[in-house]
XYZ file of C-alpha atoms in Angstrom:
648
model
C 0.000 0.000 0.000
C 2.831 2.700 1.004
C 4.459 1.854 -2.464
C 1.454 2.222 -4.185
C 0.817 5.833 -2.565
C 4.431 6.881 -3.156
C 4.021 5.447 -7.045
C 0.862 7.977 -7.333
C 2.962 10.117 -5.833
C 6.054 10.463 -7.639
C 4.067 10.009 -11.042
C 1.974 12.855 -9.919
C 4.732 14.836 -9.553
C 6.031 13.903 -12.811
C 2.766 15.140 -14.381
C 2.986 18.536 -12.745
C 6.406 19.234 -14.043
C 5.796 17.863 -17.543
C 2.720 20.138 -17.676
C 5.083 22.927 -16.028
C 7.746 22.538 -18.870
C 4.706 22.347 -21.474
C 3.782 26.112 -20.100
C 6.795 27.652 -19.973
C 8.371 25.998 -23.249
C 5.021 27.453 -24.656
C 5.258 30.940 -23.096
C 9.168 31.644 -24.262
C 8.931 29.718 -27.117
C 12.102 28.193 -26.838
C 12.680 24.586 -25.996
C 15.235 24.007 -23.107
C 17.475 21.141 -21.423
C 15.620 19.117 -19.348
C 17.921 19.700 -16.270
C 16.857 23.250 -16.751
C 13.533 22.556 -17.043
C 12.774 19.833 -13.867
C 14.771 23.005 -11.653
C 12.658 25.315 -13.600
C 9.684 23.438 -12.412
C 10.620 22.150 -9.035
C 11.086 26.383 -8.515
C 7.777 26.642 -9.614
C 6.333 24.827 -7.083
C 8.685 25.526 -3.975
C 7.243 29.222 -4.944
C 3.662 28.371 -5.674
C 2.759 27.445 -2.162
C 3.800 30.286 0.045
C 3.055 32.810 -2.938
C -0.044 31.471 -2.681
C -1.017 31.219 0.656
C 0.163 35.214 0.668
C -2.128 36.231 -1.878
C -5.434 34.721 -0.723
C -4.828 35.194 2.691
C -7.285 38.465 2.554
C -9.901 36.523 0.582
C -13.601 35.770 1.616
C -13.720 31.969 0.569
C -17.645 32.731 0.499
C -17.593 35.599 -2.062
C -19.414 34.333 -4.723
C -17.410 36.619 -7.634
C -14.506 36.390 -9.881
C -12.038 37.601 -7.061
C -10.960 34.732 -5.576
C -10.460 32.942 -8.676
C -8.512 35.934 -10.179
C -5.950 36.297 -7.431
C -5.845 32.463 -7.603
C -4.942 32.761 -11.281
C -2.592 35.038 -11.028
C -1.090 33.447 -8.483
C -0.376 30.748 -10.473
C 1.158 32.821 -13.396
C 3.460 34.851 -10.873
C 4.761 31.189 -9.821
C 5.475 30.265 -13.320
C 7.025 33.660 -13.770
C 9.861 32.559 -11.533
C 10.561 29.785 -13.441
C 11.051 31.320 -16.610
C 12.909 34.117 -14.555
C 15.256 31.428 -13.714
C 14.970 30.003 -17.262
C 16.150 33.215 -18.821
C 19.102 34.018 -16.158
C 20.169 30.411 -16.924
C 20.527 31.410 -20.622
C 21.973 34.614 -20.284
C 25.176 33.134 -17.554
C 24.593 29.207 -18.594
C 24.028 29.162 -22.685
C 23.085 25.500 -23.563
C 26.688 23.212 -24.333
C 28.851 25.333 -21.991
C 28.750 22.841 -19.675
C 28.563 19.493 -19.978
C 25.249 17.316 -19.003
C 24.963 14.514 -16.266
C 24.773 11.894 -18.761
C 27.844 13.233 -20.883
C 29.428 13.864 -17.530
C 29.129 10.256 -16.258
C 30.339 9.262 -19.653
C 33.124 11.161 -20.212
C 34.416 10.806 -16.737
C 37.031 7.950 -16.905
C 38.216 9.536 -20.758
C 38.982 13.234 -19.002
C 40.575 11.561 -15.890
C 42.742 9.825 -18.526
C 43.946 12.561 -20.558
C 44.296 14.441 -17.898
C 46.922 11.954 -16.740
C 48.362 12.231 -20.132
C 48.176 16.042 -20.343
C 50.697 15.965 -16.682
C 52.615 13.635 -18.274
C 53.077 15.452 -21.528
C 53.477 18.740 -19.391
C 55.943 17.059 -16.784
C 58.235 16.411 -20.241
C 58.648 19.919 -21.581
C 58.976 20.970 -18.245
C 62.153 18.323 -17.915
C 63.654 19.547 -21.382
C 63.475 23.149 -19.791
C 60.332 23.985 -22.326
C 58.342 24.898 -19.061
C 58.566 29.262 -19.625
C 57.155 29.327 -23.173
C 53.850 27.137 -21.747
C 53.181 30.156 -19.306
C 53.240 32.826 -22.516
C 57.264 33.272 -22.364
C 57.659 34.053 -26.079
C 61.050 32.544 -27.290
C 64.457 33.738 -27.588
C 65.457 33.647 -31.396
C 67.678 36.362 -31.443
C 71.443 34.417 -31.176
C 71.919 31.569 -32.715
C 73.056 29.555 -29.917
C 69.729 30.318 -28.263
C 67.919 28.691 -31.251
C 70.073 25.420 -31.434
C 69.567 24.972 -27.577
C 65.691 25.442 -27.988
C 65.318 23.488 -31.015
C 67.430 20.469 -29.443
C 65.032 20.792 -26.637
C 62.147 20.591 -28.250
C 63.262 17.894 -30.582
C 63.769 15.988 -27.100
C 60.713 16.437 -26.056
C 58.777 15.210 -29.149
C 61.010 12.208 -29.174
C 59.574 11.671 -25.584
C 56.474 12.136 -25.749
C 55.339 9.467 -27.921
C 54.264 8.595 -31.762
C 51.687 11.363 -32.066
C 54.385 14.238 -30.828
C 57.155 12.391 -33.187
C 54.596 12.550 -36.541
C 54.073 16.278 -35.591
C 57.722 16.749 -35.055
C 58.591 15.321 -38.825
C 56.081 17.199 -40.284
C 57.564 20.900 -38.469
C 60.661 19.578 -40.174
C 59.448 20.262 -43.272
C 57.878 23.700 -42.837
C 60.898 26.099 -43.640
C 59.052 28.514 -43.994
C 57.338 28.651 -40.119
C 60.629 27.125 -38.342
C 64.092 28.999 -38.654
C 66.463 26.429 -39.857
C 67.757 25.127 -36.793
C 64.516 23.817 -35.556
C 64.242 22.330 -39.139
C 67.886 20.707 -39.074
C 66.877 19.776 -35.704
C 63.623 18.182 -36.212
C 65.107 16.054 -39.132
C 66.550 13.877 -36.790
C 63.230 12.834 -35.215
C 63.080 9.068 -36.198
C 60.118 7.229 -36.293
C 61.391 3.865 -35.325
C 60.059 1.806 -32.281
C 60.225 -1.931 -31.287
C 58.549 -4.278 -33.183
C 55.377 -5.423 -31.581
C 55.769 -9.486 -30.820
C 53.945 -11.381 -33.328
C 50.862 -12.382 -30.800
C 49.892 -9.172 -31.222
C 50.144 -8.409 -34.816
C 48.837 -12.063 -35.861
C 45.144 -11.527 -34.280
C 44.821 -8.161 -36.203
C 45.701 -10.111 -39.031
C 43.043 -12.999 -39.372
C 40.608 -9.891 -38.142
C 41.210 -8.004 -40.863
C 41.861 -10.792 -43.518
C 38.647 -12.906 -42.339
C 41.103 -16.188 -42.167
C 44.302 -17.684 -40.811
C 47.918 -16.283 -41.670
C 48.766 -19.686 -43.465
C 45.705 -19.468 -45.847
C 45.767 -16.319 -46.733
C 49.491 -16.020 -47.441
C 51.780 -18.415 -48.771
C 54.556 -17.017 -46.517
C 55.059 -14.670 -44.128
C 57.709 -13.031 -42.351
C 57.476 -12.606 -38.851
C 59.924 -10.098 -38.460
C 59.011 -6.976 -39.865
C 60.998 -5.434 -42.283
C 60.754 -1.674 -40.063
C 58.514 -0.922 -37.674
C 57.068 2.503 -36.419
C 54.742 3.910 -34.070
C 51.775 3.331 -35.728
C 52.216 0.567 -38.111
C 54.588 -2.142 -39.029
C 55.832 -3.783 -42.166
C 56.286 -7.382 -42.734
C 57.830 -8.933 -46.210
C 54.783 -11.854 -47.583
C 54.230 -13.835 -50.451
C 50.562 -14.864 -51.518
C 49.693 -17.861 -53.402
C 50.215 -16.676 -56.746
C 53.972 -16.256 -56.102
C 53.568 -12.105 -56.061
C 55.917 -10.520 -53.533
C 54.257 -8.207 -51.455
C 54.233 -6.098 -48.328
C 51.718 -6.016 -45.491
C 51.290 -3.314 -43.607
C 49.801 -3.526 -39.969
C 48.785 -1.480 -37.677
C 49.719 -1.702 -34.089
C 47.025 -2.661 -31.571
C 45.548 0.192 -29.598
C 47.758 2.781 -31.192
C 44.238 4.702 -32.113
C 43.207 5.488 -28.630
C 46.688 5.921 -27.725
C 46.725 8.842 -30.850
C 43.007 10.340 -30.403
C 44.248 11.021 -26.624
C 47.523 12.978 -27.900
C 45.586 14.749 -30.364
C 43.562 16.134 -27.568
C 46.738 17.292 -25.746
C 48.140 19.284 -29.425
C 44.639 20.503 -29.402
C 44.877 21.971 -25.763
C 48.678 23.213 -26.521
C 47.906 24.866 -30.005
C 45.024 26.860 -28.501
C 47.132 27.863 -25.101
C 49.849 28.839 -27.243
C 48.020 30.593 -29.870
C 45.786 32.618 -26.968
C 49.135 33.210 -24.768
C 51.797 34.206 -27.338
C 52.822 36.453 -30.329
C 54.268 33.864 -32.056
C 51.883 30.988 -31.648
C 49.612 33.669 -33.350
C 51.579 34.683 -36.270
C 51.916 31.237 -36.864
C 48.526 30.389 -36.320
C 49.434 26.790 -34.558
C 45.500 26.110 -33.920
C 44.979 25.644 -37.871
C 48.168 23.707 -38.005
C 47.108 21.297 -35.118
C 43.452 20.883 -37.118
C 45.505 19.964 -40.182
C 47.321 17.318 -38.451
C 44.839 15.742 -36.165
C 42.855 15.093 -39.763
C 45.633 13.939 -41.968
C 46.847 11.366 -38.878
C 43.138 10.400 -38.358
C 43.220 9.334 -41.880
C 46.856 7.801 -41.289
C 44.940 5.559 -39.377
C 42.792 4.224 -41.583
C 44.104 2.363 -44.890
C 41.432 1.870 -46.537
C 41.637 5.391 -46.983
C 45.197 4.856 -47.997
C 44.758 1.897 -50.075
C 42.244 4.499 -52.207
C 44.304 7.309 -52.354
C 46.816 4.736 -53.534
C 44.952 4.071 -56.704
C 43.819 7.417 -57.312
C 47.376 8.488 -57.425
C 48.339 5.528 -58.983
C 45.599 6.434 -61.970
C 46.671 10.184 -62.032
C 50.329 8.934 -62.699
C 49.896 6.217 -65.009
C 51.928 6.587 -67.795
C 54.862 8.417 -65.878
C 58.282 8.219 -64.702
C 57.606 7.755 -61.284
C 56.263 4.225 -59.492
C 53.671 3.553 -57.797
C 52.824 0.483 -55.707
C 49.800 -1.348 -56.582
C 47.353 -1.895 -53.696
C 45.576 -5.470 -53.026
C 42.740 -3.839 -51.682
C 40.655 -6.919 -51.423
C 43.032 -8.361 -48.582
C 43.585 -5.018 -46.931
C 40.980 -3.406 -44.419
C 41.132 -0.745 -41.228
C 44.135 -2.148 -40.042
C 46.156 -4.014 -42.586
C 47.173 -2.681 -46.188
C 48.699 -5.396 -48.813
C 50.589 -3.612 -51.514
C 53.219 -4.661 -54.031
C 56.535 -4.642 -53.105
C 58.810 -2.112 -54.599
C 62.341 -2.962 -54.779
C 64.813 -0.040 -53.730
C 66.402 2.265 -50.987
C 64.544 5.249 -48.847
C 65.913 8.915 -50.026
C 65.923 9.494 -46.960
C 68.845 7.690 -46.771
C 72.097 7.812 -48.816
C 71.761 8.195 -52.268
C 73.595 5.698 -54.579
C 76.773 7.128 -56.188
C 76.251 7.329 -60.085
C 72.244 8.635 -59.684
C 72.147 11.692 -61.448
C 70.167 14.136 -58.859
C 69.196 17.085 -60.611
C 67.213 14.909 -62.971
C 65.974 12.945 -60.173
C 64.943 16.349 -58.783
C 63.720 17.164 -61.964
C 61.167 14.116 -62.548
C 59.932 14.256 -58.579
C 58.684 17.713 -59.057
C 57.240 18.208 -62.622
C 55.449 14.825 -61.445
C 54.074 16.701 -58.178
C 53.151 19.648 -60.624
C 51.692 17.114 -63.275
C 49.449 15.888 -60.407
C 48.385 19.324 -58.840
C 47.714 21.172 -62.027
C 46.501 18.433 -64.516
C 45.462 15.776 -62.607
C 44.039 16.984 -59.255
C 44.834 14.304 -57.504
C 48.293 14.835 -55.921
C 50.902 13.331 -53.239
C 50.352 15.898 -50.378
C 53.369 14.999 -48.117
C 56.408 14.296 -50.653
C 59.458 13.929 -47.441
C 62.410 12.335 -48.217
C 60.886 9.115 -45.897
C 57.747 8.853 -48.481
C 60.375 8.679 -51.775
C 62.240 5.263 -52.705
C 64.800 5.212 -55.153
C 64.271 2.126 -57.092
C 66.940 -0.213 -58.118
C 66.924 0.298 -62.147
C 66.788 4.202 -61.298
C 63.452 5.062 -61.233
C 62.136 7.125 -58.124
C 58.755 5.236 -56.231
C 56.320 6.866 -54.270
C 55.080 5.458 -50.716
C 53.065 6.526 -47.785
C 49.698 7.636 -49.342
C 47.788 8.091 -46.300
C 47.619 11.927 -47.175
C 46.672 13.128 -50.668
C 44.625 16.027 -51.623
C 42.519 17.075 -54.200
C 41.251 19.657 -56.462
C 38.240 20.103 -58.614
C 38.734 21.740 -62.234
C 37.775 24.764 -61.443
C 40.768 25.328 -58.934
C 43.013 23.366 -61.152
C 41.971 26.034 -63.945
C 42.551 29.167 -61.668
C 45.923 27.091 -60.329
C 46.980 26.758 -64.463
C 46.559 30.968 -64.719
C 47.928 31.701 -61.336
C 51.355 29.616 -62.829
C 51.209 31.456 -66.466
C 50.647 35.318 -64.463
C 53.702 34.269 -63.036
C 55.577 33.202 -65.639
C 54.690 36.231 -67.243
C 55.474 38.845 -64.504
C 51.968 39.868 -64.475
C 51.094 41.028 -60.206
C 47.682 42.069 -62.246
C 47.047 38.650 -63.527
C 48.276 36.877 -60.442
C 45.831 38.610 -58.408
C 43.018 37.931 -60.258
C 44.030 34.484 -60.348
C 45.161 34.126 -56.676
C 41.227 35.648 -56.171
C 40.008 32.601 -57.947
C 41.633 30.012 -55.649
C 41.579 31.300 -52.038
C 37.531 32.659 -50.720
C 37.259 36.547 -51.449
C 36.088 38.329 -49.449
C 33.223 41.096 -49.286
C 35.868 44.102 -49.335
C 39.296 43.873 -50.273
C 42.069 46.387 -51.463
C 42.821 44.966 -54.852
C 45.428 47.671 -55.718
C 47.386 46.867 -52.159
C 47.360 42.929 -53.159
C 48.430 43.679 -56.645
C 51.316 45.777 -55.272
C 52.235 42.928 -52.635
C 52.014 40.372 -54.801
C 54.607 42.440 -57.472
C 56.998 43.035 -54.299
C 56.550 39.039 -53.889
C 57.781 38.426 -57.582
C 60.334 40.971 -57.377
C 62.027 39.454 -54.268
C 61.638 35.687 -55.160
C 60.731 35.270 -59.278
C 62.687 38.157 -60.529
C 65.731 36.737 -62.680
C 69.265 36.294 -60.558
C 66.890 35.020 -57.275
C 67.231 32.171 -55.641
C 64.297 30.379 -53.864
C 64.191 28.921 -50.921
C 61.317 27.851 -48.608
C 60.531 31.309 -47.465
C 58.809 31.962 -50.502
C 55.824 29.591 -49.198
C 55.573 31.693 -46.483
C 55.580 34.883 -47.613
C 52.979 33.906 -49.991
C 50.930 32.590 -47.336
C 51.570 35.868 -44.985
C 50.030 37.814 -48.173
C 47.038 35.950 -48.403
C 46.144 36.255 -44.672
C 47.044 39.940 -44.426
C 44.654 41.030 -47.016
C 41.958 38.932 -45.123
C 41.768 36.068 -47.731
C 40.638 32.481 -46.652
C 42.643 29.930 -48.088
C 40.565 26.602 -48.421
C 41.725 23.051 -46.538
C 42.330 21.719 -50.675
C 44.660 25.026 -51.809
C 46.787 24.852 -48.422
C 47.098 20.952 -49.325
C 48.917 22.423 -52.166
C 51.084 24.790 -50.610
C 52.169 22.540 -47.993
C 52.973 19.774 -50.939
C 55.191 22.304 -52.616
C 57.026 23.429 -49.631
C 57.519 19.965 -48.555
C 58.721 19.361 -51.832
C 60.933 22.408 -51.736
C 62.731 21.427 -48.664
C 63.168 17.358 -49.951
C 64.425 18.427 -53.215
C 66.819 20.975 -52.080
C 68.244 17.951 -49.587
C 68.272 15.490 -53.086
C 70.029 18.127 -55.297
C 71.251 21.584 -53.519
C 70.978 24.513 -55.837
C 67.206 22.810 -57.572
C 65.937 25.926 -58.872
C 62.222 25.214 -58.590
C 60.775 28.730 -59.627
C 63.352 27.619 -62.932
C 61.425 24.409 -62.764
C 58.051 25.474 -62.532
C 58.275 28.387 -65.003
C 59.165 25.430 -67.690
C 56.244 23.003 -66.747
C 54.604 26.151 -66.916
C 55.398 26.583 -70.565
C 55.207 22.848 -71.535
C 51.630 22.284 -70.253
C 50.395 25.732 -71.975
C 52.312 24.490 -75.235
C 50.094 20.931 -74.964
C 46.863 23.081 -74.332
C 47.757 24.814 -76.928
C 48.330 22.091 -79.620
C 45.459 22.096 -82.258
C 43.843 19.158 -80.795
C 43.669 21.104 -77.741
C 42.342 23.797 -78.944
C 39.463 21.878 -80.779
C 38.482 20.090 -78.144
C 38.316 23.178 -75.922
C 36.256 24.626 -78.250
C 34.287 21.731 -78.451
C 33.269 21.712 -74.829
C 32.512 25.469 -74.641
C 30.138 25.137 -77.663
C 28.189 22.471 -76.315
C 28.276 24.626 -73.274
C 26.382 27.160 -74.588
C 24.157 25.558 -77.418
C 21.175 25.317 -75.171
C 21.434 28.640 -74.816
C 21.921 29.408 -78.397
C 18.914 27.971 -79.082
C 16.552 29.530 -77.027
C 18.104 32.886 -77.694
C 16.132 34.044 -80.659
C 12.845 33.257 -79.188
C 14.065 35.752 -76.484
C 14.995 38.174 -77.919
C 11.513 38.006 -80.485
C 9.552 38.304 -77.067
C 11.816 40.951 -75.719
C 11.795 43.072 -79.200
C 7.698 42.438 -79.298
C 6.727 43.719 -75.890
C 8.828 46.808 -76.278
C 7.166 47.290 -79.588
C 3.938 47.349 -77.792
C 4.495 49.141 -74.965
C 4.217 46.120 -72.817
C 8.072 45.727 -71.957
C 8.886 46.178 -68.252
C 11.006 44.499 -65.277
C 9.643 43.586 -62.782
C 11.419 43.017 -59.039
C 10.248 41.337 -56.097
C 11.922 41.995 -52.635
C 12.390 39.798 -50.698
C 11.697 37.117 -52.595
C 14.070 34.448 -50.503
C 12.102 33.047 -48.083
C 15.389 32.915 -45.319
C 14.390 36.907 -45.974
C 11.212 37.140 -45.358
C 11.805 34.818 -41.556
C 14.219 37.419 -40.703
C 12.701 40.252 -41.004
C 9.659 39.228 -39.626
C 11.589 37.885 -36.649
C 12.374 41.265 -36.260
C 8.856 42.792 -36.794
C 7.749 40.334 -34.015
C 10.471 41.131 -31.447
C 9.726 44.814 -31.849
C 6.117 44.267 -31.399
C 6.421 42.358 -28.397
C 8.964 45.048 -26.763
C 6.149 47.403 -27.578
C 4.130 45.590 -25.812
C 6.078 45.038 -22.821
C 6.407 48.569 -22.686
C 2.899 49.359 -23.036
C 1.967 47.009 -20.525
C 4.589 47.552 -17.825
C 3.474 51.745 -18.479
C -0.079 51.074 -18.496
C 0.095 48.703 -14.808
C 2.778 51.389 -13.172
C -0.033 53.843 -13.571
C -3.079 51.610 -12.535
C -1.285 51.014 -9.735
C -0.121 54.128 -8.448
C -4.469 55.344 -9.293
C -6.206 55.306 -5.735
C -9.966 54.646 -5.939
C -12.165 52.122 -7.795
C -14.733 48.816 -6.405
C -12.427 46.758 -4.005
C -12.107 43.155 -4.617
C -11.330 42.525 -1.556
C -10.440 44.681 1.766
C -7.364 45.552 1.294
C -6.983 44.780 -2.722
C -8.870 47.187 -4.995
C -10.065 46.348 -8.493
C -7.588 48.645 -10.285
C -4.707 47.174 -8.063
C -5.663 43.639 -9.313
C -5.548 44.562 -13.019
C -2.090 46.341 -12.458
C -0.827 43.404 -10.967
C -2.118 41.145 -13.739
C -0.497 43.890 -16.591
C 2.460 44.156 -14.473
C 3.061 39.872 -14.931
C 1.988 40.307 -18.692
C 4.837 42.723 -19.136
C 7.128 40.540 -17.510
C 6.246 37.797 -19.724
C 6.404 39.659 -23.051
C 10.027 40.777 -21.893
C 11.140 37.677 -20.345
C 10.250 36.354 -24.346
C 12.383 39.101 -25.985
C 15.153 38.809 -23.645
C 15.549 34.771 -23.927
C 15.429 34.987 -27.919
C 18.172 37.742 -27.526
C 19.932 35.545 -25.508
C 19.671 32.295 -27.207
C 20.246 33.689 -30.686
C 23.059 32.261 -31.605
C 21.898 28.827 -31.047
């Protein structure tokens, strides 16, 4: 029986907030959280009872008239107007997703205890290598060289350290002359990404996981000891049943929590150092730390390298350079089966008798083959990702990041080379305007002039390039306010990656020299006959619909004017997104108005002394201010919690 009563109970109560939150959802005309809504409610009724009790404490419960049950209503209104008092302050200091809800709480709990225990650990490093002052806004000291080599060896210690994620992140600094002075580039070079192997009772159950099968049916041999092995994957030499030598590539167990966790942490350092320095500003570390938590996401995932594999593999066909062939119906999350190339890493010593300017030569007007023709290109060309090939010819590995470019970019890419090769700022500009997101007001005649300064100092005949170029470029683009797109910076930071590798392969590569004649080779093939014709080709049928219904236009046109009939007509606001707007903001002035009006219109009702008496100490004119006065407060309450909540 007691259970029963305290069931009725309890779903009772459940009934009176639902039909609370109904109410006040219905009376703001917003929808809240429903932790903000049961304290909403439970307010509502710790408020109700003595606010009651107040109110018809001067009331005859044998009147017969409306009194009673006015001050009764209203009573009831001024309870719920705490609630959505409450509702309102909650949005104003609280907005919805600044903190974190019981459920996500609970959830999240063990994960935040955990890389919290990371981020100490990860602090309690730099701290050790003496990185400790530039984590509490200490900007550093790059004026003496000495200075630089000590902080660049310490940070390169630190990396090493801290684990696969900091040693990826490390590699890929390395490359970016034009962010790093060259002591932190020298320095970061020597980041290695070698680890133990992982014993083979680990790598084995990935294997018949990913491969559906056993090792021994799958593969007609397989070697156990990998042929190198890094933080995130290993490789092991195999042989499948049809004799073809191949490569597996797995990945190491629990490596992806390990990396999402770090990520976090290069998240949480990018946006301290970027809100706490100069420099972390200038070099605007948070988009570098988004561009590298993506591109190792996708590391992890080889499908997605087994198909940029191909794509590559399809935009190269044909060329000088190699490609391994995937097996992509043995590979899956965690394992990638490719063919096996044979050859030595560039990143290591270069046979004596390889001629390296040509090698330098075919590497990069392959990179700009893929960019500007193809739009499917290799975006992280380091000396680890190149093989040199044993009858000479230069190999491509590591696919897990490759960008891409529709035709229209590849187009505006095509005339931002020719300006260039020209010495035309105007026709870069216009080009450069194509590829990166204009914006609503920009100084066109201060970009042309910037971008001739930029020529002059780096493309002007007698200059040598180096990887500053990159970066001057990019420091144009962002001072004039332009937005460079996630697929165009792909491309810079392929070129400047390719910059830096060449220039290791074959000092003195001129690659403006370089560029300049691709430049003029790929405008000489588009500008063979069959080119031409075939351009012409697709414009025409381009614009033969329009051809055709031309001359019935124009008829119409020509015939109304003859009549006197020809006019244009336009409609405003004619998009409905429009029309919402602005009568969003026809309704919020109405009901501030209204408040107004109301609030006015009870001040001075109440502050009137006659009129009947409702009861003996509450006159008739009293009770209708009081009732205005709550109206008011309603109609501003609304305004204020759609002000408030606007940019949900």
């Amino acid at each position: 029986m007691d259970f029963l009563v305290t069931a009725i109970a309890v779903l009772s109560l459940v009934a009176v907030l639902a039909g609370i939150a109904v109410v006040v959802r219905r009376l703001l005309d917003l929808r809240f959280g429903v932790v903000r809504t049961l304290l909403a409610g439970m307010l509502v009724l710790a408020a109700g009872g003595p606010l009651m009790q107040s109110m018809i404490a001067g009331v005859d419960p044998e009147d017969p008239g409306l009194g009673p049950l006015w001050i009764l209503l209203l009573g009831t209104v001024c309870a719920l107007l705490a609630g959505m008092v409450f509702l309102v302050v909650a949005e104003a200091l609280v907005p919805p997703g600044s903190l974190p809800g019981p459920l996500e709480l609970v959830r999240g709990l063990r994960g935040r205890l955990a890389r919290s225990r990371r981020y100490l650990a990860i602090t309690r490093i730099l701290v050790r290598h003496g990185l400790g002052p530039y984590l509490r806004g200490r900007d550093p000291d790059l004026g003496a060289p000495g200075s630089r080599a000590r902080l660049a060896r310490s940070l390169r210690e630190a990396l090493d350290d801290a684990g696969v994620t900091f040693v990826k992140l490390g590699q890929i600094l390395s490359t970016r002359g034009d962010l790093l002075p060259p002591e932190f580039v020298e320095e970061l070079r020597l980041l290695q990404d070698r680890v133990a192997a992982a014993p083979w009772a680990e790598i084995e159950p990935v294997l018949v996981a990913e491969t559906g099968g056993p090792v021994a049916e799958t593969f007609a041999e397989f070697a156990r000891e990998p042929l190198a092995a890094a933080s995130i994957a290993q490789v092991h030499r195999a042989r499948l049943a049809t004799g073809e030598e191949v490569v597996v590539k797995v990945r190491r167990p629990g490596i992806a929590a390990v990396v999402e966790q770090d990520l976090d942490i290069v998240a949480r350092l990018a946006r301290s150092l970027e809100r706490r320095t100069r420099w972390g500003r200038a070099v605007g570390v948070g988009d570098l730390s988004r561009g590298f938590a993506e591109a190792l996401r996708e590391e992890l995932d080889f499908r997605v390298e087994a198909a940029n594999m191909a794509a590559v593999a399809a935009a190269s066909a044909g060329g000088p350079v190699r490609i391994p062939a995937p097996r992509p119906e043995l590979s899956g999350r965690r394992v990638l089966v490719m063919e096996r190339l044979d050859g030595v890493p560039l990143g290591g010593a270069v046979p004596d008798g390889v001629d390296r300017q040509e090698l330098a030569r075919t590497l990069f007007e392959t990179l700009l083959r893929q960019i500007v023709v193809h739009g499917v290109f290799h975006a992280d060309p380091h000396p680890g990702n190149i093989m040199l090939l044993s009858d000479g010819r230069p190999a491509l590995l590591d696919f897990g990041s490759v960008g891409r470019l529709d035709g229209a970019l590849r187009e505006a890419l095509q005339r931002l080379l020719a300006a260039m090769d020209r010495g035309d700022p105007l026709g870069v500009a216009d080009a450069l305007l194509e590829v990166v997101a204009r914006p609503d007001e920009i100084d066109e005649r201060e970009l042309e002039r910037a971008l001739g300064r930029f020529m002059a100092r780096h493309l002007a005949p007698g200059a040598t390039p180096d990887a500053q170029m990159f970066g001057h470029l990019f420091r144009i683009v962002a001072a004039h306010g332009l937005s460079v797109p996630p697929e165009v910076a792909a491309v810079f930071r392929a070129l400047g990656t390719a910059e830096g590798t060449l220039a290791r392969l074959a000092p003195g590569f001129d690659v403006v020299a370089e560029a300049r004649a691709f430049s003029a080779r790929h405008l000489a093939e588009r500008g063979e006959v069959a080119g031409i014709r075939e351009a012409a080709t697709r414009e025409a049928l381009a614009l033969l619909p329009m051809l055709r219904r031309l001359p019935r236009r124009i008829e119409r046109i020509a015939g109304a004017a003859e009549h006197g009939r020809f006019g244009v007509n336009v409609r405003l606001l004619a998009d409905e997104r429009d029309r919402r707007h602005l009568t969003g903001l026809l309704h919020q002035a109405l009901l501030t108005v209204l408040a107004a009006t109301t609030g006015i219109m009870a001040v001075l009702l109440l502050g009137t002394d006659g009129g009947p008496a409702v009861t003996p100490d509450l006159g008739l004119l009293d009770l209708i201010g009081y009732s205005l006065l709550v109206v008011s407060s309603i109609l501003g309450l609304r305004v204020l919690v759609v002000i408030f909540s606007s940019g949900r």
